[in-house]
Amino acid sequence: QRLIRKVCHGCKQKVEVDINYLANILNIEIDTIKKYVNSDKVEIIKSTESTGCNSCNGTGYLGRSVIAEIFIIDEEIAEAISENKGLTTIKSLAKEKGMKTIKEIGLLKVLKHETTPEEIYRVLG
């Protein structure tokens, strides 16, 4: 889990971001982005940036939010763990059952205009 800075509501502006830039900076597949915006044809994503104001002391950010992976272990996953199936298999099972990676959670925060792609990159690399 990580803390990210939230964009300041006093100076935030909507901007358009190329999907390739977003995929590159978040190190996430373009198909994953398209899944979360519910469109196969999207090339431009609406995002947010902040210029800085008195409310945020010129930083463009005000407040924090958490991003975290939540891994729920059910019977099938517990069995895979006890059988030493391997990380790749266990992670695939978890994703099939709806687990979102920390990068996907970060992407959702960007798509909801809570933070910027650059902030997710700063925190997750």
Short mmCIF file of N, CA and C in Angstrom, two decimals:
data_model
loop_
_atom_site.label_atom_id
_atom_site.label_comp_id
_atom_site.label_asym_id
_atom_site.label_seq_id
_atom_site.Cartn_x
_atom_site.Cartn_y
_atom_site.Cartn_z
N GLN A 1 0.84 -1.18 0.00
CA GLN A 1 0.00 0.00 0.00
C GLN A 1 0.88 1.24 0.00
N ARG A 2 0.36 2.31 -0.58
CA ARG A 2 1.10 3.56 -0.70
C ARG A 2 0.15 4.74 -0.51
N LEU A 3 0.71 5.86 -0.09
CA LEU A 3 -0.03 7.11 -0.05
C LEU A 3 0.31 7.92 -1.28
N ILE A 4 -0.71 8.48 -1.90
CA ILE A 4 -0.51 9.37 -3.05
C ILE A 4 -1.09 10.73 -2.71
N ARG A 5 -0.56 11.75 -3.38
CA ARG A 5 -1.10 13.10 -3.19
C ARG A 5 -2.32 13.28 -4.10
N LYS A 6 -3.34 13.95 -3.56
CA LYS A 6 -4.54 14.26 -4.33
C LYS A 6 -4.39 15.64 -4.95
N VAL A 7 -4.96 15.81 -6.14
CA VAL A 7 -4.88 17.11 -6.80
C VAL A 7 -5.69 18.14 -6.02
N CYS A 8 -5.22 19.35 -6.03
CA CYS A 8 -5.88 20.46 -5.35
C CYS A 8 -7.12 20.87 -6.14
N HIS A 9 -8.26 20.95 -5.47
CA HIS A 9 -9.50 21.35 -6.15
C HIS A 9 -9.50 22.82 -6.51
N GLY A 10 -8.65 23.61 -5.87
CA GLY A 10 -8.60 25.04 -6.15
C GLY A 10 -7.95 25.39 -7.47
N CYS A 11 -7.06 24.51 -7.94
CA CYS A 11 -6.35 24.84 -9.18
C CYS A 11 -6.31 23.70 -10.20
N LYS A 12 -7.07 22.63 -9.97
CA LYS A 12 -7.01 21.52 -10.92
C LYS A 12 -7.71 21.88 -12.22
N GLN A 13 -7.16 21.33 -13.29
CA GLN A 13 -7.70 21.55 -14.63
C GLN A 13 -7.77 20.21 -15.33
N LYS A 14 -8.80 20.03 -16.14
CA LYS A 14 -8.89 18.81 -16.95
C LYS A 14 -7.98 18.98 -18.17
N VAL A 15 -7.27 17.92 -18.49
CA VAL A 15 -6.40 17.90 -19.66
C VAL A 15 -6.64 16.60 -20.42
N GLU A 16 -6.20 16.59 -21.66
CA GLU A 16 -6.28 15.38 -22.46
C GLU A 16 -4.90 14.76 -22.53
N VAL A 17 -4.85 13.45 -22.30
CA VAL A 17 -3.59 12.72 -22.28
C VAL A 17 -3.66 11.58 -23.29
N ASP A 18 -2.62 11.43 -24.08
CA ASP A 18 -2.54 10.34 -25.04
C ASP A 18 -2.47 9.01 -24.29
N ILE A 19 -3.21 8.02 -24.76
CA ILE A 19 -3.26 6.72 -24.09
C ILE A 19 -1.88 6.05 -24.04
N ASN A 20 -1.06 6.29 -25.05
CA ASN A 20 0.29 5.71 -25.06
C ASN A 20 1.16 6.31 -23.96
N TYR A 21 1.02 7.62 -23.73
CA TYR A 21 1.75 8.28 -22.64
C TYR A 21 1.32 7.69 -21.30
N LEU A 22 0.01 7.54 -21.12
CA LEU A 22 -0.52 7.01 -19.87
C LEU A 22 -0.03 5.58 -19.64
N ALA A 23 -0.07 4.76 -20.67
CA ALA A 23 0.41 3.37 -20.56
C ALA A 23 1.90 3.34 -20.23
N ASN A 24 2.65 4.23 -20.84
CA ASN A 24 4.09 4.28 -20.63
C ASN A 24 4.44 4.74 -19.22
N ILE A 25 3.84 5.83 -18.78
CA ILE A 25 4.19 6.38 -17.47
C ILE A 25 3.72 5.48 -16.32
N LEU A 26 2.58 4.79 -16.52
CA LEU A 26 2.07 3.90 -15.47
C LEU A 26 2.60 2.47 -15.62
N ASN A 27 3.32 2.23 -16.72
CA ASN A 27 3.84 0.89 -17.00
C ASN A 27 2.72 -0.15 -16.93
N ILE A 28 1.69 0.13 -17.72
CA ILE A 28 0.50 -0.71 -17.73
C ILE A 28 0.07 -0.93 -19.18
N GLU A 29 -0.52 -2.06 -19.47
CA GLU A 29 -0.93 -2.39 -20.84
C GLU A 29 -2.03 -1.45 -21.33
N ILE A 30 -1.97 -1.11 -22.61
CA ILE A 30 -3.01 -0.27 -23.21
C ILE A 30 -4.37 -0.96 -23.12
N ASP A 31 -4.39 -2.27 -23.30
CA ASP A 31 -5.67 -3.01 -23.20
C ASP A 31 -6.28 -2.89 -21.80
N THR A 32 -5.44 -2.81 -20.77
CA THR A 32 -5.94 -2.64 -19.41
C THR A 32 -6.60 -1.27 -19.26
N ILE A 33 -5.98 -0.25 -19.82
CA ILE A 33 -6.56 1.10 -19.78
C ILE A 33 -7.91 1.10 -20.51
N LYS A 34 -7.93 0.51 -21.69
CA LYS A 34 -9.16 0.47 -22.48
C LYS A 34 -10.27 -0.27 -21.75
N LYS A 35 -9.89 -1.29 -20.98
CA LYS A 35 -10.90 -2.02 -20.20
C LYS A 35 -11.55 -1.11 -19.16
N TYR A 36 -10.76 -0.27 -18.52
CA TYR A 36 -11.30 0.59 -17.47
C TYR A 36 -12.05 1.82 -18.00
N VAL A 37 -11.78 2.21 -19.25
CA VAL A 37 -12.55 3.32 -19.83
C VAL A 37 -13.70 2.79 -20.69
N ASN A 38 -13.85 1.47 -20.74
CA ASN A 38 -14.94 0.81 -21.45
C ASN A 38 -15.00 1.16 -22.93
N SER A 39 -13.83 1.21 -23.57
CA SER A 39 -13.80 1.51 -24.99
C SER A 39 -12.54 0.93 -25.62
N ASP A 40 -12.71 0.27 -26.75
CA ASP A 40 -11.56 -0.26 -27.49
C ASP A 40 -10.95 0.77 -28.42
N LYS A 41 -11.69 1.85 -28.69
CA LYS A 41 -11.25 2.81 -29.69
C LYS A 41 -10.65 4.09 -29.11
N VAL A 42 -10.57 4.19 -27.79
CA VAL A 42 -10.10 5.42 -27.17
C VAL A 42 -8.60 5.63 -27.42
N GLU A 43 -8.23 6.84 -27.75
CA GLU A 43 -6.83 7.20 -27.94
C GLU A 43 -6.40 8.32 -27.00
N ILE A 44 -7.39 9.12 -26.58
CA ILE A 44 -7.15 10.25 -25.68
C ILE A 44 -7.94 10.01 -24.40
N ILE A 45 -7.26 10.20 -23.26
CA ILE A 45 -7.88 10.01 -21.95
C ILE A 45 -7.99 11.38 -21.28
N LYS A 46 -9.13 11.64 -20.66
CA LYS A 46 -9.27 12.87 -19.88
C LYS A 46 -8.60 12.65 -18.53
N SER A 47 -7.72 13.57 -18.19
CA SER A 47 -6.97 13.47 -16.93
C SER A 47 -7.01 14.83 -16.24
N THR A 48 -6.23 14.96 -15.20
CA THR A 48 -6.21 16.18 -14.40
C THR A 48 -4.77 16.61 -14.16
N GLU A 49 -4.57 17.91 -14.13
CA GLU A 49 -3.30 18.46 -13.68
C GLU A 49 -3.60 19.68 -12.83
N SER A 50 -2.64 20.08 -12.03
CA SER A 50 -2.83 21.26 -11.18
C SER A 50 -1.68 22.21 -11.40
N THR A 51 -1.99 23.50 -11.38
CA THR A 51 -0.97 24.51 -11.64
C THR A 51 -0.37 25.08 -10.36
N GLY A 52 -1.06 24.90 -9.25
CA GLY A 52 -0.60 25.47 -7.98
C GLY A 52 -1.36 26.75 -7.67
N CYS A 53 -1.72 26.90 -6.39
CA CYS A 53 -2.45 28.09 -5.95
C CYS A 53 -2.16 28.32 -4.47
N ASN A 54 -2.79 29.31 -3.89
CA ASN A 54 -2.57 29.61 -2.48
C ASN A 54 -3.07 28.47 -1.57
N SER A 55 -4.14 27.82 -1.97
CA SER A 55 -4.69 26.72 -1.15
C SER A 55 -3.69 25.58 -0.95
N CYS A 56 -2.92 25.28 -1.99
CA CYS A 56 -1.98 24.16 -1.93
C CYS A 56 -0.53 24.61 -1.83
N ASN A 57 -0.33 25.89 -1.54
CA ASN A 57 1.03 26.47 -1.46
C ASN A 57 1.83 26.27 -2.74
N GLY A 58 1.13 26.31 -3.86
CA GLY A 58 1.80 26.24 -5.15
C GLY A 58 2.23 24.84 -5.59
N THR A 59 1.86 23.80 -4.85
CA THR A 59 2.30 22.44 -5.20
C THR A 59 1.38 21.76 -6.22
N GLY A 60 0.10 22.17 -6.25
CA GLY A 60 -0.86 21.50 -7.12
C GLY A 60 -1.54 20.31 -6.46
N TYR A 61 -1.11 19.99 -5.26
CA TYR A 61 -1.67 18.85 -4.53
C TYR A 61 -2.13 19.27 -3.15
N LEU A 62 -3.20 18.66 -2.68
CA LEU A 62 -3.73 18.96 -1.36
C LEU A 62 -4.41 17.71 -0.81
N GLY A 63 -3.86 17.15 0.24
CA GLY A 63 -4.40 15.94 0.84
C GLY A 63 -3.76 14.69 0.25
N ARG A 64 -4.10 13.57 0.86
CA ARG A 64 -3.55 12.28 0.44
C ARG A 64 -4.66 11.24 0.33
N SER A 65 -4.35 10.19 -0.41
CA SER A 65 -5.27 9.07 -0.58
C SER A 65 -4.42 7.79 -0.62
N VAL A 66 -5.02 6.69 -0.31
CA VAL A 66 -4.29 5.42 -0.30
C VAL A 66 -4.57 4.64 -1.57
N ILE A 67 -3.55 3.94 -2.05
CA ILE A 67 -3.73 2.94 -3.10
C ILE A 67 -3.16 1.64 -2.54
N ALA A 68 -3.89 0.56 -2.69
CA ALA A 68 -3.47 -0.72 -2.13
C ALA A 68 -4.10 -1.87 -2.89
N GLU A 69 -3.37 -2.98 -2.94
CA GLU A 69 -3.93 -4.22 -3.47
C GLU A 69 -4.62 -4.95 -2.32
N ILE A 70 -5.77 -5.50 -2.60
CA ILE A 70 -6.46 -6.33 -1.62
C ILE A 70 -6.56 -7.72 -2.21
N PHE A 71 -5.96 -8.66 -1.53
CA PHE A 71 -5.87 -10.05 -2.00
C PHE A 71 -6.70 -10.92 -1.08
N ILE A 72 -7.87 -11.33 -1.57
CA ILE A 72 -8.78 -12.16 -0.77
C ILE A 72 -8.51 -13.63 -1.10
N ILE A 73 -8.23 -14.39 -0.07
CA ILE A 73 -7.90 -15.80 -0.25
C ILE A 73 -9.15 -16.64 -0.02
N ASP A 74 -9.62 -17.25 -1.11
CA ASP A 74 -10.76 -18.16 -1.00
C ASP A 74 -10.22 -19.60 -1.01
N GLU A 75 -11.12 -20.57 -1.07
CA GLU A 75 -10.71 -21.98 -1.03
C GLU A 75 -9.77 -22.35 -2.17
N GLU A 76 -10.11 -21.91 -3.38
CA GLU A 76 -9.32 -22.27 -4.55
C GLU A 76 -7.91 -21.69 -4.46
N ILE A 77 -7.80 -20.44 -4.04
CA ILE A 77 -6.49 -19.81 -3.91
C ILE A 77 -5.71 -20.43 -2.76
N ALA A 78 -6.38 -20.73 -1.65
CA ALA A 78 -5.72 -21.38 -0.52
C ALA A 78 -5.15 -22.74 -0.94
N GLU A 79 -5.90 -23.45 -1.75
CA GLU A 79 -5.43 -24.75 -2.24
C GLU A 79 -4.20 -24.57 -3.13
N ALA A 80 -4.23 -23.57 -4.00
CA ALA A 80 -3.08 -23.31 -4.88
C ALA A 80 -1.85 -22.94 -4.05
N ILE A 81 -2.04 -22.17 -2.98
CA ILE A 81 -0.92 -21.80 -2.11
C ILE A 81 -0.37 -23.04 -1.42
N SER A 82 -1.26 -23.87 -0.86
CA SER A 82 -0.80 -25.06 -0.14
C SER A 82 -0.12 -26.07 -1.05
N GLU A 83 -0.46 -26.05 -2.33
CA GLU A 83 0.16 -26.95 -3.30
C GLU A 83 1.39 -26.32 -3.96
N ASN A 84 1.82 -25.16 -3.46
CA ASN A 84 3.00 -24.45 -4.00
C ASN A 84 2.92 -24.27 -5.52
N LYS A 85 1.78 -23.79 -5.99
CA LYS A 85 1.55 -23.61 -7.43
C LYS A 85 2.41 -22.53 -8.06
N GLY A 86 2.95 -21.64 -7.29
CA GLY A 86 3.80 -20.59 -7.84
C GLY A 86 3.07 -19.25 -7.88
N LEU A 87 3.86 -18.21 -7.79
CA LEU A 87 3.31 -16.85 -7.72
C LEU A 87 2.49 -16.49 -8.96
N THR A 88 2.98 -16.85 -10.13
CA THR A 88 2.28 -16.51 -11.37
C THR A 88 0.88 -17.12 -11.40
N THR A 89 0.78 -18.39 -11.04
CA THR A 89 -0.51 -19.08 -11.03
C THR A 89 -1.45 -18.46 -10.00
N ILE A 90 -0.93 -18.20 -8.81
CA ILE A 90 -1.75 -17.65 -7.73
C ILE A 90 -2.23 -16.24 -8.09
N LYS A 91 -1.34 -15.43 -8.66
CA LYS A 91 -1.72 -14.07 -9.06
C LYS A 91 -2.77 -14.12 -10.17
N SER A 92 -2.62 -15.04 -11.11
CA SER A 92 -3.61 -15.18 -12.19
C SER A 92 -4.98 -15.57 -11.63
N LEU A 93 -4.99 -16.48 -10.68
CA LEU A 93 -6.25 -16.87 -10.04
C LEU A 93 -6.90 -15.68 -9.35
N ALA A 94 -6.09 -14.93 -8.62
CA ALA A 94 -6.62 -13.76 -7.89
C ALA A 94 -7.20 -12.73 -8.87
N LYS A 95 -6.50 -12.49 -9.98
CA LYS A 95 -6.99 -11.52 -10.97
C LYS A 95 -8.28 -12.02 -11.63
N GLU A 96 -8.38 -13.33 -11.88
CA GLU A 96 -9.61 -13.89 -12.42
C GLU A 96 -10.79 -13.65 -11.48
N LYS A 97 -10.50 -13.62 -10.19
CA LYS A 97 -11.55 -13.44 -9.18
C LYS A 97 -11.78 -11.98 -8.83
N GLY A 98 -11.14 -11.06 -9.60
CA GLY A 98 -11.44 -9.65 -9.44
C GLY A 98 -10.40 -8.80 -8.74
N MET A 99 -9.27 -9.38 -8.34
CA MET A 99 -8.24 -8.56 -7.70
C MET A 99 -7.67 -7.56 -8.70
N LYS A 100 -7.48 -6.33 -8.24
CA LYS A 100 -6.85 -5.30 -9.06
C LYS A 100 -5.45 -5.06 -8.52
N THR A 101 -4.48 -4.90 -9.44
CA THR A 101 -3.12 -4.61 -9.02
C THR A 101 -3.04 -3.18 -8.50
N ILE A 102 -1.97 -2.87 -7.80
CA ILE A 102 -1.80 -1.51 -7.27
C ILE A 102 -1.72 -0.49 -8.41
N LYS A 103 -1.16 -0.90 -9.55
CA LYS A 103 -1.10 0.02 -10.70
C LYS A 103 -2.50 0.25 -11.28
N GLU A 104 -3.33 -0.77 -11.29
CA GLU A 104 -4.71 -0.59 -11.76
C GLU A 104 -5.49 0.33 -10.82
N ILE A 105 -5.26 0.20 -9.51
CA ILE A 105 -5.90 1.10 -8.55
C ILE A 105 -5.43 2.53 -8.80
N GLY A 106 -4.13 2.70 -9.06
CA GLY A 106 -3.60 4.02 -9.40
C GLY A 106 -4.24 4.57 -10.66
N LEU A 107 -4.39 3.73 -11.67
CA LEU A 107 -5.05 4.15 -12.92
C LEU A 107 -6.48 4.62 -12.63
N LEU A 108 -7.21 3.89 -11.80
CA LEU A 108 -8.57 4.30 -11.45
C LEU A 108 -8.60 5.65 -10.77
N LYS A 109 -7.62 5.93 -9.91
CA LYS A 109 -7.53 7.25 -9.25
C LYS A 109 -7.29 8.35 -10.28
N VAL A 110 -6.49 8.05 -11.30
CA VAL A 110 -6.24 9.02 -12.38
C VAL A 110 -7.53 9.24 -13.18
N LEU A 111 -8.22 8.15 -13.52
CA LEU A 111 -9.44 8.26 -14.32
C LEU A 111 -10.57 8.97 -13.58
N LYS A 112 -10.54 8.91 -12.24
CA LYS A 112 -11.53 9.61 -11.41
C LYS A 112 -11.09 11.04 -11.09
N HIS A 113 -9.97 11.47 -11.67
CA HIS A 113 -9.44 12.82 -11.50
C HIS A 113 -9.05 13.12 -10.05
N GLU A 114 -8.66 12.11 -9.30
CA GLU A 114 -8.23 12.30 -7.92
C GLU A 114 -6.75 12.64 -7.83
N THR A 115 -5.98 12.19 -8.82
CA THR A 115 -4.55 12.44 -8.84
C THR A 115 -4.07 12.47 -10.28
N THR A 116 -2.78 12.63 -10.48
CA THR A 116 -2.21 12.72 -11.82
C THR A 116 -1.43 11.46 -12.17
N PRO A 117 -1.24 11.19 -13.46
CA PRO A 117 -0.40 10.06 -13.85
C PRO A 117 1.02 10.20 -13.30
N GLU A 118 1.51 11.43 -13.26
CA GLU A 118 2.86 11.68 -12.78
C GLU A 118 3.00 11.35 -11.29
N GLU A 119 1.94 11.56 -10.52
CA GLU A 119 1.97 11.22 -9.09
C GLU A 119 2.01 9.70 -8.91
N ILE A 120 1.26 8.97 -9.71
CA ILE A 120 1.29 7.51 -9.62
C ILE A 120 2.69 7.02 -10.00
N TYR A 121 3.27 7.60 -11.03
CA TYR A 121 4.63 7.24 -11.42
C TYR A 121 5.63 7.55 -10.29
N ARG A 122 5.47 8.71 -9.66
CA ARG A 122 6.38 9.10 -8.58
C ARG A 122 6.34 8.08 -7.44
N VAL A 123 5.14 7.59 -7.13
CA VAL A 123 4.97 6.70 -6.00
C VAL A 123 5.32 5.25 -6.35
N LEU A 124 4.91 4.80 -7.54
CA LEU A 124 5.10 3.38 -7.89
C LEU A 124 6.28 3.11 -8.81
N GLY A 125 6.73 4.18 -9.50
CA GLY A 125 7.87 4.03 -10.39
C GLY A 125 7.58 3.35 -11.68
#
